[in-house]
XYZ file of N, CA, C and O in Angstrom:
772
model
N 91.189 37.073 -44.416
C 90.877 37.586 -43.090
C 91.675 38.860 -42.847
O 92.778 39.011 -43.341
N 91.094 39.716 -42.034
C 91.765 40.967 -41.710
C 92.837 40.738 -40.644
O 92.860 39.699 -39.959
N 93.711 41.731 -40.494
C 94.744 41.654 -39.460
C 94.111 41.555 -38.071
O 94.609 40.828 -37.201
N 92.998 42.255 -37.859
C 92.314 42.195 -36.559
C 91.753 40.799 -36.292
O 91.785 40.313 -35.164
N 91.220 40.150 -37.353
C 90.690 38.795 -37.182
C 91.808 37.817 -36.834
O 91.651 36.963 -35.961
N 92.954 37.922 -37.533
C 94.090 37.046 -37.209
C 94.589 37.301 -35.790
O 94.929 36.364 -35.054
N 94.653 38.569 -35.401
C 95.101 38.911 -34.045
C 94.158 38.319 -33.002
O 94.607 37.807 -31.971
N 92.859 38.357 -33.274
C 91.888 37.793 -32.329
C 92.103 36.296 -32.155
O 91.946 35.762 -31.046
N 92.478 35.605 -33.220
C 92.776 34.173 -33.112
C 93.979 33.947 -32.201
O 93.996 33.046 -31.367
N 94.993 34.787 -32.362
C 96.224 34.608 -31.589
C 96.024 34.868 -30.098
O 96.663 34.233 -29.271
N 95.155 35.797 -29.734
C 94.966 36.125 -28.323
C 93.678 35.559 -27.751
O 93.379 35.771 -26.586
N 92.921 34.855 -28.565
C 91.627 34.341 -28.126
C 91.731 33.270 -27.061
O 92.666 32.484 -27.032
N 90.765 33.270 -26.190
C 90.626 32.244 -25.168
C 89.601 31.248 -25.688
O 88.437 31.590 -25.871
N 90.025 30.047 -25.987
C 89.135 29.081 -26.607
C 88.513 28.097 -25.623
O 88.080 27.016 -25.999
N 88.449 28.477 -24.364
C 87.806 27.595 -23.390
C 86.287 27.694 -23.453
O 85.594 26.954 -22.775
N 85.769 28.583 -24.278
C 84.331 28.812 -24.535
C 83.560 29.259 -23.311
O 83.380 30.438 -23.118
N 83.089 28.359 -22.506
C 82.165 28.710 -21.430
C 82.796 29.718 -20.480
O 83.804 29.451 -19.843
N 82.191 30.891 -20.393
C 82.649 31.903 -19.458
C 83.825 32.734 -19.928
O 84.197 33.691 -19.258
N 84.415 32.415 -21.062
C 85.581 33.170 -21.512
C 85.157 34.470 -22.194
O 84.063 34.562 -22.734
N 86.029 35.476 -22.177
C 85.691 36.737 -22.860
C 85.444 36.537 -24.354
O 84.580 37.187 -24.927
N 86.185 35.638 -24.981
C 85.971 35.421 -26.420
C 84.602 34.796 -26.671
O 83.964 35.094 -27.681
N 84.128 33.969 -25.757
C 82.789 33.405 -25.938
C 81.736 34.498 -25.837
O 80.792 34.529 -26.612
N 81.897 35.412 -24.904
C 80.916 36.491 -24.728
C 80.851 37.366 -25.990
O 79.773 37.782 -26.412
N 82.011 37.643 -26.605
C 82.019 38.423 -27.850
C 81.339 37.633 -28.972
O 80.562 38.184 -29.751
N 81.649 36.346 -29.054
C 81.028 35.468 -30.051
C 79.514 35.423 -29.849
O 78.742 35.596 -30.795
N 79.092 35.215 -28.613
C 77.670 35.141 -28.288
C 76.950 36.442 -28.666
O 75.869 36.417 -29.272
N 77.562 37.578 -28.367
C 76.949 38.871 -28.698
C 76.838 39.046 -30.213
O 75.817 39.539 -30.711
N 77.860 38.625 -30.951
C 77.826 38.746 -32.421
C 76.736 37.859 -33.014
O 75.997 38.283 -33.908
N 76.592 36.649 -32.507
C 75.556 35.744 -33.017
C 74.177 36.285 -32.679
O 73.277 36.306 -33.530
N 73.993 36.746 -31.454
C 72.677 37.268 -31.052
C 72.317 38.550 -31.799
O 71.144 38.863 -31.949
N 73.329 39.281 -32.295
C 73.067 40.449 -33.131
C 72.435 40.022 -34.460
O 71.668 40.778 -35.051
N 72.756 38.832 -34.926
C 72.228 38.331 -36.194
C 71.041 37.394 -36.026
O 70.149 37.347 -36.862
N 71.042 36.599 -34.979
C 70.032 35.553 -34.815
C 69.345 35.668 -33.451
O 69.991 35.946 -32.456
N 68.051 35.387 -33.385
C 67.295 35.550 -32.138
C 67.356 34.324 -31.223
O 66.365 33.961 -30.609
N 68.510 33.705 -31.137
C 68.609 32.470 -30.369
C 68.774 32.749 -28.883
O 69.557 33.608 -28.482
N 68.054 31.992 -28.082
C 68.185 32.119 -26.632
C 69.474 31.453 -26.162
O 70.154 31.944 -25.270
N 69.796 30.321 -26.768
C 70.990 29.568 -26.383
C 71.958 29.506 -27.559
O 71.548 29.239 -28.685
N 73.227 29.716 -27.291
C 74.274 29.644 -28.302
C 75.213 28.511 -27.897
O 75.779 28.539 -26.802
N 75.337 27.529 -28.766
C 76.201 26.383 -28.476
C 77.283 26.326 -29.549
O 77.007 25.948 -30.690
N 78.505 26.731 -29.224
C 79.554 26.711 -30.243
C 79.981 25.283 -30.575
O 80.017 24.417 -29.703
N 80.241 25.071 -31.832
C 80.814 23.803 -32.284
C 82.066 24.145 -33.083
O 82.222 25.269 -33.564
N 82.942 23.172 -33.226
C 84.205 23.449 -33.909
C 84.047 23.623 -35.409
O 84.885 24.223 -36.059
N 82.966 23.101 -35.987
C 82.708 23.237 -37.416
C 81.214 23.120 -37.666
O 80.479 22.539 -36.868
N 80.797 23.632 -38.817
C 79.399 23.530 -39.200
C 78.934 22.091 -39.299
O 77.805 21.757 -38.936
N 79.808 21.210 -39.762
C 79.389 19.805 -39.911
C 79.094 19.160 -38.559
O 78.244 18.282 -38.468
N 79.758 19.616 -37.500
C 79.453 19.096 -36.164
C 78.084 19.595 -35.704
O 77.299 18.843 -35.119
N 77.789 20.866 -35.999
C 76.468 21.408 -35.665
C 75.383 20.672 -36.436
O 74.318 20.355 -35.897
N 75.646 20.393 -37.719
C 74.685 19.644 -38.531
C 74.447 18.247 -37.960
O 73.317 17.762 -37.968
N 75.491 17.607 -37.509
C 75.339 16.258 -36.951
C 74.388 16.289 -35.759
O 73.517 15.420 -35.624
N 74.526 17.302 -34.912
C 73.619 17.439 -33.763
C 72.186 17.674 -34.253
O 71.250 16.994 -33.824
N 72.026 18.633 -35.161
C 70.698 18.976 -35.672
C 70.003 17.777 -36.311
O 68.866 17.454 -35.969
N 70.687 17.095 -37.221
C 70.016 16.030 -37.965
C 69.786 14.769 -37.135
O 68.882 14.002 -37.439
N 70.555 14.597 -36.075
C 70.233 13.488 -35.169
C 68.988 13.801 -34.346
O 68.323 12.896 -33.857
N 68.654 15.072 -34.227
C 67.431 15.457 -33.528
C 66.205 15.407 -34.436
O 65.123 15.018 -33.994
N 66.341 15.812 -35.696
C 65.162 15.907 -36.575
C 65.129 14.886 -37.695
O 64.116 14.767 -38.373
N 66.224 14.153 -37.908
C 66.276 13.170 -38.986
C 65.728 11.831 -38.542
O 64.929 11.736 -37.625
N 66.164 10.791 -39.221
C 65.747 9.438 -38.870
C 65.114 8.728 -40.053
O 64.767 9.338 -41.062
N 64.990 7.431 -39.907
C 64.442 6.599 -40.982
C 63.074 7.113 -41.424
O 62.231 7.459 -40.605
N 62.894 7.188 -42.731
C 61.627 7.614 -43.301
C 61.474 9.119 -43.469
O 60.534 9.577 -44.099
N 62.395 9.907 -42.927
C 62.321 11.366 -43.057
C 62.949 11.793 -44.384
O 63.884 11.177 -44.879
N 62.432 12.878 -44.942
C 62.942 13.458 -46.183
C 63.153 14.941 -45.937
O 62.225 15.632 -45.515
N 64.370 15.413 -46.196
C 64.724 16.785 -45.859
C 65.064 17.553 -47.137
O 66.103 17.332 -47.741
N 64.146 18.471 -47.551
C 64.376 19.224 -48.790
C 65.242 20.462 -48.593
O 65.254 21.072 -47.533
N 65.970 20.818 -49.661
C 66.800 22.019 -49.685
C 67.037 22.405 -51.140
O 66.700 21.645 -52.049
N 67.665 23.582 -51.355
C 68.027 23.944 -52.717
C 69.039 22.930 -53.260
O 68.832 22.371 -54.319
N 70.113 22.684 -52.567
C 71.042 21.580 -52.851
C 71.846 21.358 -51.582
O 72.448 22.295 -51.058
N 71.869 20.131 -51.100
C 72.603 19.821 -49.874
C 74.097 19.725 -50.158
O 74.509 19.080 -51.126
N 74.894 20.335 -49.298
C 76.347 20.192 -49.379
C 76.704 18.755 -49.004
O 75.932 18.078 -48.325
N 77.864 18.280 -49.442
C 78.201 16.860 -49.240
C 78.222 16.433 -47.777
O 77.704 15.368 -47.436
N 78.762 17.273 -46.876
C 78.763 16.879 -45.459
C 77.360 16.962 -44.865
O 77.011 16.183 -43.981
N 76.551 17.911 -45.355
C 75.166 18.007 -44.897
C 74.415 16.743 -45.296
O 73.714 16.129 -44.488
N 74.580 16.348 -46.560
C 73.955 15.121 -47.055
C 74.404 13.925 -46.204
O 73.599 13.089 -45.808
N 75.695 13.853 -45.923
C 76.219 12.748 -45.115
C 75.611 12.714 -43.726
O 75.257 11.644 -43.212
N 75.481 13.879 -43.092
C 74.876 13.942 -41.755
C 73.402 13.555 -41.781
O 72.906 12.901 -40.867
N 72.687 13.961 -42.825
C 71.278 13.590 -42.958
C 71.156 12.081 -43.153
O 70.397 11.408 -42.451
N 71.912 11.565 -44.099
C 71.783 10.149 -44.452
C 72.324 9.218 -43.371
O 71.890 8.070 -43.275
N 73.222 9.725 -42.528
C 73.725 8.914 -41.413
C 72.614 8.595 -40.414
O 72.713 7.628 -39.662
N 71.542 9.394 -40.412
C 70.415 9.147 -39.505
C 69.374 8.223 -40.122
O 68.406 7.858 -39.454
N 69.547 7.901 -41.407
C 68.556 7.091 -42.114
C 67.571 7.929 -42.908
O 66.708 7.403 -43.607
N 67.684 9.266 -42.819
C 66.811 10.165 -43.579
C 67.348 10.318 -45.003
O 68.471 9.907 -45.307
N 66.554 10.938 -45.856
C 66.928 11.149 -47.246
C 67.052 12.653 -47.512
O 66.154 13.424 -47.176
N 68.170 13.065 -48.109
C 68.389 14.464 -48.489
C 67.782 14.678 -49.874
O 68.112 13.965 -50.814
N 66.889 15.652 -49.998
C 66.199 15.925 -51.254
C 66.685 17.269 -51.805
O 66.553 18.294 -51.138
N 67.260 17.261 -53.009
C 67.737 18.479 -53.658
C 66.678 19.007 -54.609
O 66.184 18.271 -55.472
N 66.351 20.297 -54.472
C 65.343 20.941 -55.316
C 65.892 22.255 -55.875
O 65.340 23.334 -55.642
N 67.003 22.179 -56.642
C 67.578 23.417 -57.179
C 66.697 24.009 -58.271
O 66.009 23.283 -58.995
N 66.723 25.340 -58.393
C 66.027 26.006 -59.495
C 66.683 25.584 -60.805
O 67.891 25.311 -60.857
N 65.906 25.521 -61.877
C 66.390 25.043 -63.176
C 67.609 25.816 -63.666
O 68.561 25.210 -64.187
N 67.629 27.133 -63.472
C 68.770 27.919 -63.956
C 70.064 27.556 -63.234
O 71.148 27.740 -63.767
N 69.956 27.019 -62.044
C 71.144 26.591 -61.304
C 71.772 25.336 -61.866
O 72.917 25.004 -61.552
N 71.046 24.618 -62.690
C 71.561 23.384 -63.296
C 72.186 23.634 -64.668
O 72.737 22.711 -65.265
N 72.094 24.861 -65.165
C 72.612 25.204 -66.488
C 73.827 26.108 -66.344
O 73.677 27.319 -66.115
N 75.045 25.559 -66.489
C 76.255 26.378 -66.322
C 76.318 27.568 -67.281
O 76.929 28.578 -66.971
N 75.683 27.461 -68.442
C 75.748 28.537 -69.426
C 74.708 29.632 -69.181
O 74.792 30.703 -69.768
N 73.750 29.361 -68.320
C 72.691 30.344 -68.067
C 73.252 31.548 -67.323
O 74.068 31.409 -66.418
N 72.795 32.716 -67.730
C 73.195 33.944 -67.056
C 72.058 34.344 -66.122
O 71.028 34.855 -66.557
N 72.255 34.078 -64.850
C 71.228 34.371 -63.850
C 71.941 34.727 -62.560
O 72.854 34.014 -62.141
N 71.552 35.813 -61.894
C 72.282 36.230 -60.702
C 72.081 35.330 -59.476
O 72.912 35.335 -58.578
N 70.986 34.544 -59.454
C 70.699 33.749 -58.260
C 70.475 32.284 -58.630
O 69.379 31.745 -58.475
N 71.538 31.648 -59.075
C 71.459 30.242 -59.464
C 71.343 29.316 -58.256
O 71.151 28.126 -58.411
N 71.463 29.853 -57.060
C 71.337 29.051 -55.850
C 69.911 28.957 -55.328
O 69.671 28.346 -54.285
N 68.954 29.541 -56.030
C 67.559 29.508 -55.585
C 67.023 28.088 -55.506
O 67.485 27.191 -56.211
N 66.005 27.919 -54.663
C 65.278 26.658 -54.587
C 64.114 26.737 -55.579
O 63.562 27.819 -55.808
N 63.776 25.628 -56.190
C 62.656 25.566 -57.132
C 61.366 25.549 -56.312
O 61.022 24.548 -55.691
N 60.668 26.667 -56.303
C 59.493 26.817 -55.437
C 58.340 25.903 -55.830
O 57.652 25.369 -54.950
N 58.121 25.690 -57.118
C 57.036 24.797 -57.555
C 57.325 23.363 -57.127
O 56.440 22.659 -56.618
N 58.571 22.928 -57.303
C 58.942 21.567 -56.878
C 58.893 21.438 -55.363
O 58.500 20.393 -54.833
N 59.283 22.494 -54.647
C 59.229 22.465 -53.185
C 57.786 22.329 -52.713
O 57.491 21.504 -51.843
N 56.889 23.104 -53.297
C 55.491 23.019 -52.887
C 54.919 21.631 -53.165
O 54.251 21.046 -52.309
N 55.200 21.081 -54.343
C 54.715 19.733 -54.677
C 55.298 18.710 -53.710
O 54.591 17.810 -53.238
N 56.585 18.853 -53.381
C 57.231 17.914 -52.468
C 56.598 17.977 -51.080
O 56.288 16.943 -50.478
N 56.417 19.183 -50.552
C 55.864 19.334 -49.200
C 54.436 18.792 -49.143
O 54.046 18.154 -48.163
N 53.658 19.028 -50.186
C 52.287 18.500 -50.212
C 52.282 16.977 -50.288
O 51.490 16.317 -49.624
N 53.179 16.419 -51.071
C 53.238 14.962 -51.265
C 53.864 14.245 -50.077
O 53.469 13.137 -49.728
N 54.850 14.864 -49.445
C 55.625 14.207 -48.386
C 55.469 14.899 -47.040
O 56.403 14.915 -46.238
N 54.310 15.451 -46.778
C 54.104 16.272 -45.579
C 54.536 15.579 -44.288
O 55.220 16.172 -43.459
N 54.147 14.334 -44.115
C 54.469 13.643 -42.864
C 55.946 13.290 -42.753
O 56.475 13.184 -41.649
N 56.606 13.117 -43.893
C 58.010 12.696 -43.879
C 58.979 13.868 -43.806
O 60.148 13.679 -43.502
N 58.509 15.085 -44.094
C 59.395 16.255 -44.135
C 59.319 17.014 -42.812
O 58.352 17.728 -42.565
N 60.334 16.884 -41.941
C 60.277 17.562 -40.645
C 60.480 19.071 -40.744
O 60.096 19.801 -39.840
N 61.086 19.538 -41.847
C 61.326 20.961 -42.039
C 61.828 21.195 -43.459
O 62.114 20.272 -44.193
N 61.947 22.477 -43.818
C 62.492 22.902 -45.110
C 63.726 23.738 -44.810
O 63.761 24.462 -43.815
N 64.737 23.646 -45.670
C 65.936 24.453 -45.468
C 66.377 25.081 -46.779
O 65.993 24.632 -47.857
N 67.162 26.135 -46.656
C 67.801 26.744 -47.814
C 69.202 27.150 -47.399
O 69.420 27.603 -46.276
N 70.160 26.923 -48.288
C 71.527 27.374 -48.069
C 71.676 28.658 -48.868
O 71.477 28.653 -50.090
N 71.997 29.755 -48.193
C 71.992 31.060 -48.849
C 73.039 31.175 -49.945
O 72.815 31.843 -50.943
N 74.167 30.557 -49.759
C 75.134 30.436 -50.834
C 75.253 28.954 -51.097
O 75.822 28.217 -50.303
N 74.658 28.526 -52.192
C 74.521 27.117 -52.517
C 75.873 26.524 -52.900
O 76.248 26.500 -54.071
N 76.620 26.060 -51.899
C 77.979 25.569 -52.120
C 78.035 24.381 -53.059
O 78.899 24.298 -53.922
N 77.115 23.450 -52.909
C 77.111 22.274 -53.780
C 76.706 22.649 -55.200
O 76.971 21.906 -56.136
N 76.091 23.811 -55.360
C 75.703 24.296 -56.682
C 76.701 25.310 -57.215
O 76.326 26.222 -57.952
N 77.951 25.198 -56.826
C 78.990 26.092 -57.338
C 79.121 27.393 -56.580
O 79.684 28.362 -57.072
N 78.598 27.447 -55.357
C 78.713 28.663 -54.550
C 77.782 29.774 -54.995
O 78.046 30.946 -54.741
N 76.686 29.417 -55.639
C 75.758 30.412 -56.160
C 74.808 30.897 -55.071
O 74.299 30.104 -54.285
N 74.522 32.211 -55.030
C 73.641 32.740 -53.991
C 72.167 32.479 -54.279
O 71.750 32.352 -55.422
N 71.397 32.404 -53.200
C 69.934 32.377 -53.277
C 69.455 33.795 -52.996
O 70.019 34.481 -52.139
N 68.441 34.230 -53.690
C 67.945 35.595 -53.497
C 67.110 35.697 -52.221
O 66.541 34.705 -51.751
N 67.029 36.901 -51.698
C 66.205 37.142 -50.525
C 64.736 36.883 -50.863
O 63.994 36.333 -50.054
N 64.320 37.233 -52.072
C 62.937 37.003 -52.490
C 62.619 35.509 -52.520
O 61.548 35.088 -52.084
N 63.540 34.704 -53.048
C 63.340 33.258 -53.100
C 63.318 32.681 -51.688
O 62.505 31.806 -51.378
N 64.186 33.198 -50.819
C 64.230 32.744 -49.426
C 62.908 33.063 -48.728
O 62.353 32.220 -48.022
N 62.401 34.273 -48.933
C 61.113 34.665 -48.348
C 59.984 33.741 -48.813
O 59.153 33.307 -48.022
N 59.951 33.483 -50.125
C 58.883 32.650 -50.691
C 58.973 31.219 -50.170
O 57.953 30.603 -49.849
N 60.181 30.683 -50.067
C 60.360 29.316 -49.545
C 59.937 29.249 -48.082
O 59.296 28.282 -47.651
N 60.272 30.276 -47.309
C 59.872 30.324 -45.899
C 58.353 30.386 -45.768
O 57.757 29.667 -44.954
N 57.722 31.227 -46.580
C 56.260 31.345 -46.531
C 55.598 30.022 -46.884
O 54.628 29.606 -46.233
N 56.137 29.342 -47.879
C 55.603 28.044 -48.288
C 55.745 27.023 -47.151
O 54.798 26.308 -46.823
N 56.939 26.972 -46.545
C 57.165 26.040 -45.435
C 56.208 26.334 -44.284
O 55.557 25.425 -43.750
N 56.099 27.590 -43.903
C 55.246 27.962 -42.778
C 53.771 27.702 -43.077
O 53.016 27.318 -42.175
N 53.359 27.889 -44.335
C 51.971 27.603 -44.717
C 51.622 26.132 -44.535
O 50.471 25.779 -44.314
N 52.651 25.282 -44.594
C 52.454 23.843 -44.413
C 52.839 23.392 -42.998
O 52.966 22.190 -42.740
N 53.064 24.353 -42.104
C 53.380 24.035 -40.714
C 54.774 23.481 -40.503
O 55.035 22.812 -39.506
N 55.680 23.782 -41.433
C 57.055 23.276 -41.340
C 58.004 24.374 -40.877
O 57.950 25.500 -41.388
N 58.898 24.073 -39.968
C 59.950 25.038 -39.646
C 60.813 25.277 -40.884
O 60.968 24.392 -41.723
N 61.372 26.464 -40.981
C 62.240 26.833 -42.102
C 63.605 27.153 -41.536
O 63.740 28.043 -40.699
N 64.615 26.424 -41.970
C 65.966 26.603 -41.448
C 66.831 27.232 -42.523
O 66.904 26.741 -43.649
N 67.487 28.333 -42.165
C 68.392 29.025 -43.074
C 69.810 28.605 -42.726
O 70.276 28.833 -41.610
N 70.487 27.954 -43.684
C 71.907 27.655 -43.538
C 72.633 28.893 -44.023
O 72.693 29.156 -45.218
N 73.142 29.674 -43.089
C 73.760 30.951 -43.413
C 75.226 30.860 -43.768
O 75.907 31.885 -43.817
N 75.714 29.667 -44.028
C 77.116 29.509 -44.410
C 77.422 30.419 -45.592
O 76.738 30.379 -46.613
N 78.381 31.246 -45.434
C 78.818 32.167 -46.477
C 77.734 33.152 -46.924
O 77.720 33.605 -48.052
N 76.798 33.494 -46.025
C 75.754 34.431 -46.417
C 76.345 35.798 -46.753
O 75.775 36.551 -47.535
N 77.496 36.111 -46.197
C 78.143 37.389 -46.503
C 78.479 37.453 -47.992
O 78.292 38.480 -48.639
N 78.946 36.339 -48.553
C 79.251 36.295 -49.985
C 77.988 36.541 -50.801
O 77.971 37.350 -51.730
N 76.911 35.854 -50.454
C 75.657 36.046 -51.169
C 75.179 37.477 -51.077
O 74.689 38.058 -52.051
N 75.340 38.075 -49.901
C 74.922 39.460 -49.720
C 75.765 40.396 -50.589
O 75.237 41.319 -51.218
N 77.081 40.150 -50.657
C 77.931 41.032 -51.460
C 77.590 40.915 -52.943
O 77.606 41.908 -53.667
N 77.243 39.712 -53.408
C 76.819 39.542 -54.800
C 75.536 40.324 -55.030
O 75.391 41.042 -56.026
N 74.599 40.206 -54.092
C 73.333 40.918 -54.199
C 73.566 42.427 -54.300
O 73.016 43.105 -55.151
N 74.419 42.966 -53.446
C 74.687 44.409 -53.455
C 75.383 44.831 -54.742
O 75.086 45.887 -55.302
N 76.333 44.020 -55.225
C 77.069 44.361 -56.444
C 76.147 44.359 -57.658
O 76.211 45.239 -58.512
N 75.276 43.378 -57.745
C 74.387 43.267 -58.900
C 73.257 44.278 -58.868
O 72.787 44.729 -59.896
N 72.804 44.609 -57.673
C 71.631 45.457 -57.547
C 71.951 46.652 -56.662
O 71.445 46.760 -55.552
N 72.811 47.543 -57.145
C 73.167 48.731 -56.387
C 71.900 49.535 -56.105
O 71.223 49.976 -57.021
N 71.583 49.671 -54.841
C 70.357 50.369 -54.469
C 70.540 50.877 -53.046
O 70.963 50.128 -52.175
N 70.219 52.135 -52.785
C 70.441 52.682 -51.440
C 69.629 51.989 -50.351
O 70.000 52.033 -49.185
N 68.542 51.328 -50.725
C 67.714 50.668 -49.714
C 68.252 49.295 -49.330
O 67.731 48.658 -48.429
N 69.284 48.811 -50.010
C 69.835 47.490 -49.678
C 70.403 47.523 -48.265
O 71.110 48.467 -47.886
N 70.123 46.505 -47.462
C 70.612 46.511 -46.081
C 72.112 46.258 -45.994
O 72.724 45.777 -46.943
N 72.675 46.581 -44.839
C 74.061 46.219 -44.565
C 74.143 44.705 -44.469
O 73.116 44.013 -44.444
N 75.344 44.184 -44.364
C 75.521 42.734 -44.251
C 74.804 42.197 -43.015
O 74.075 41.212 -43.090
N 74.982 42.864 -41.869
C 74.296 42.386 -40.663
C 72.790 42.569 -40.801
O 72.013 41.744 -40.324
N 72.365 43.632 -41.485
C 70.941 43.830 -41.734
C 70.372 42.722 -42.610
O 69.259 42.239 -42.378
N 71.137 42.307 -43.614
C 70.698 41.194 -44.468
C 70.598 39.913 -43.657
O 69.660 39.130 -43.826
N 71.548 39.699 -42.758
C 71.488 38.518 -41.893
C 70.243 38.522 -41.025
O 69.573 37.503 -40.872
N 69.913 39.693 -40.480
C 68.704 39.794 -39.658
C 67.442 39.586 -40.492
O 66.472 38.994 -40.023
N 67.441 40.061 -41.750
C 66.278 39.833 -42.621
C 66.094 38.335 -42.865
O 64.986 37.829 -42.831
N 67.188 37.630 -43.132
C 67.104 36.199 -43.384
C 66.638 35.443 -42.152
O 65.842 34.531 -42.236
N 67.146 35.844 -40.996
C 66.740 35.152 -39.769
C 65.263 35.323 -39.493
O 64.634 34.496 -38.875
N 64.697 36.437 -39.982
C 63.287 36.689 -39.769
C 62.396 35.650 -40.429
O 61.247 35.495 -40.066
N 62.937 34.918 -41.385
C 62.159 33.893 -42.090
C 62.388 32.506 -41.492
O 61.646 31.580 -41.796
N 63.416 32.375 -40.687
C 63.766 31.065 -40.136
C 62.816 30.664 -39.015
O 62.267 31.509 -38.311
N 62.669 29.357 -38.888
C 61.860 28.709 -37.862
C 60.546 29.407 -37.704
O 59.612 29.287 -38.276
């Protein structure tokens, strides 16, 4: 973390509602995501618990590239089943591939067609933490979103560590047309829900 980030922690007002730090947080989130309501939680796993209690439940199956352990726990605590659909190259530690965090699109399509009623939505974690922190490509994210939407499913982007995935993308593919980090976040959000 930068010195400015540490300083913000030291002087921050953590009462959330109505505090100046909440307004800065809200503005930063709305710069990246088109959400009408911003509800801060103390950790991502708390946000997941809220989400999966709303969309999970017995008989539901929730596909992703690979669910992180706390995500899996939150899904399964509702009685739903977490379904991992990592791309084949992500399962081979010796494979040299820049985006080992991709979701297997053929398996995702087969799953959604077979389990349409049981799958409330499709998700992708941009930096596949359970898969060794490997990034998912923007192209793979776009294709997964299009597939989900074609089947009438919301598409949820877990943006945890998306900055890392973006930096890998920029390092591997130096190109002047590559978006800034916030621009990449906005591109990803464009595929969500």
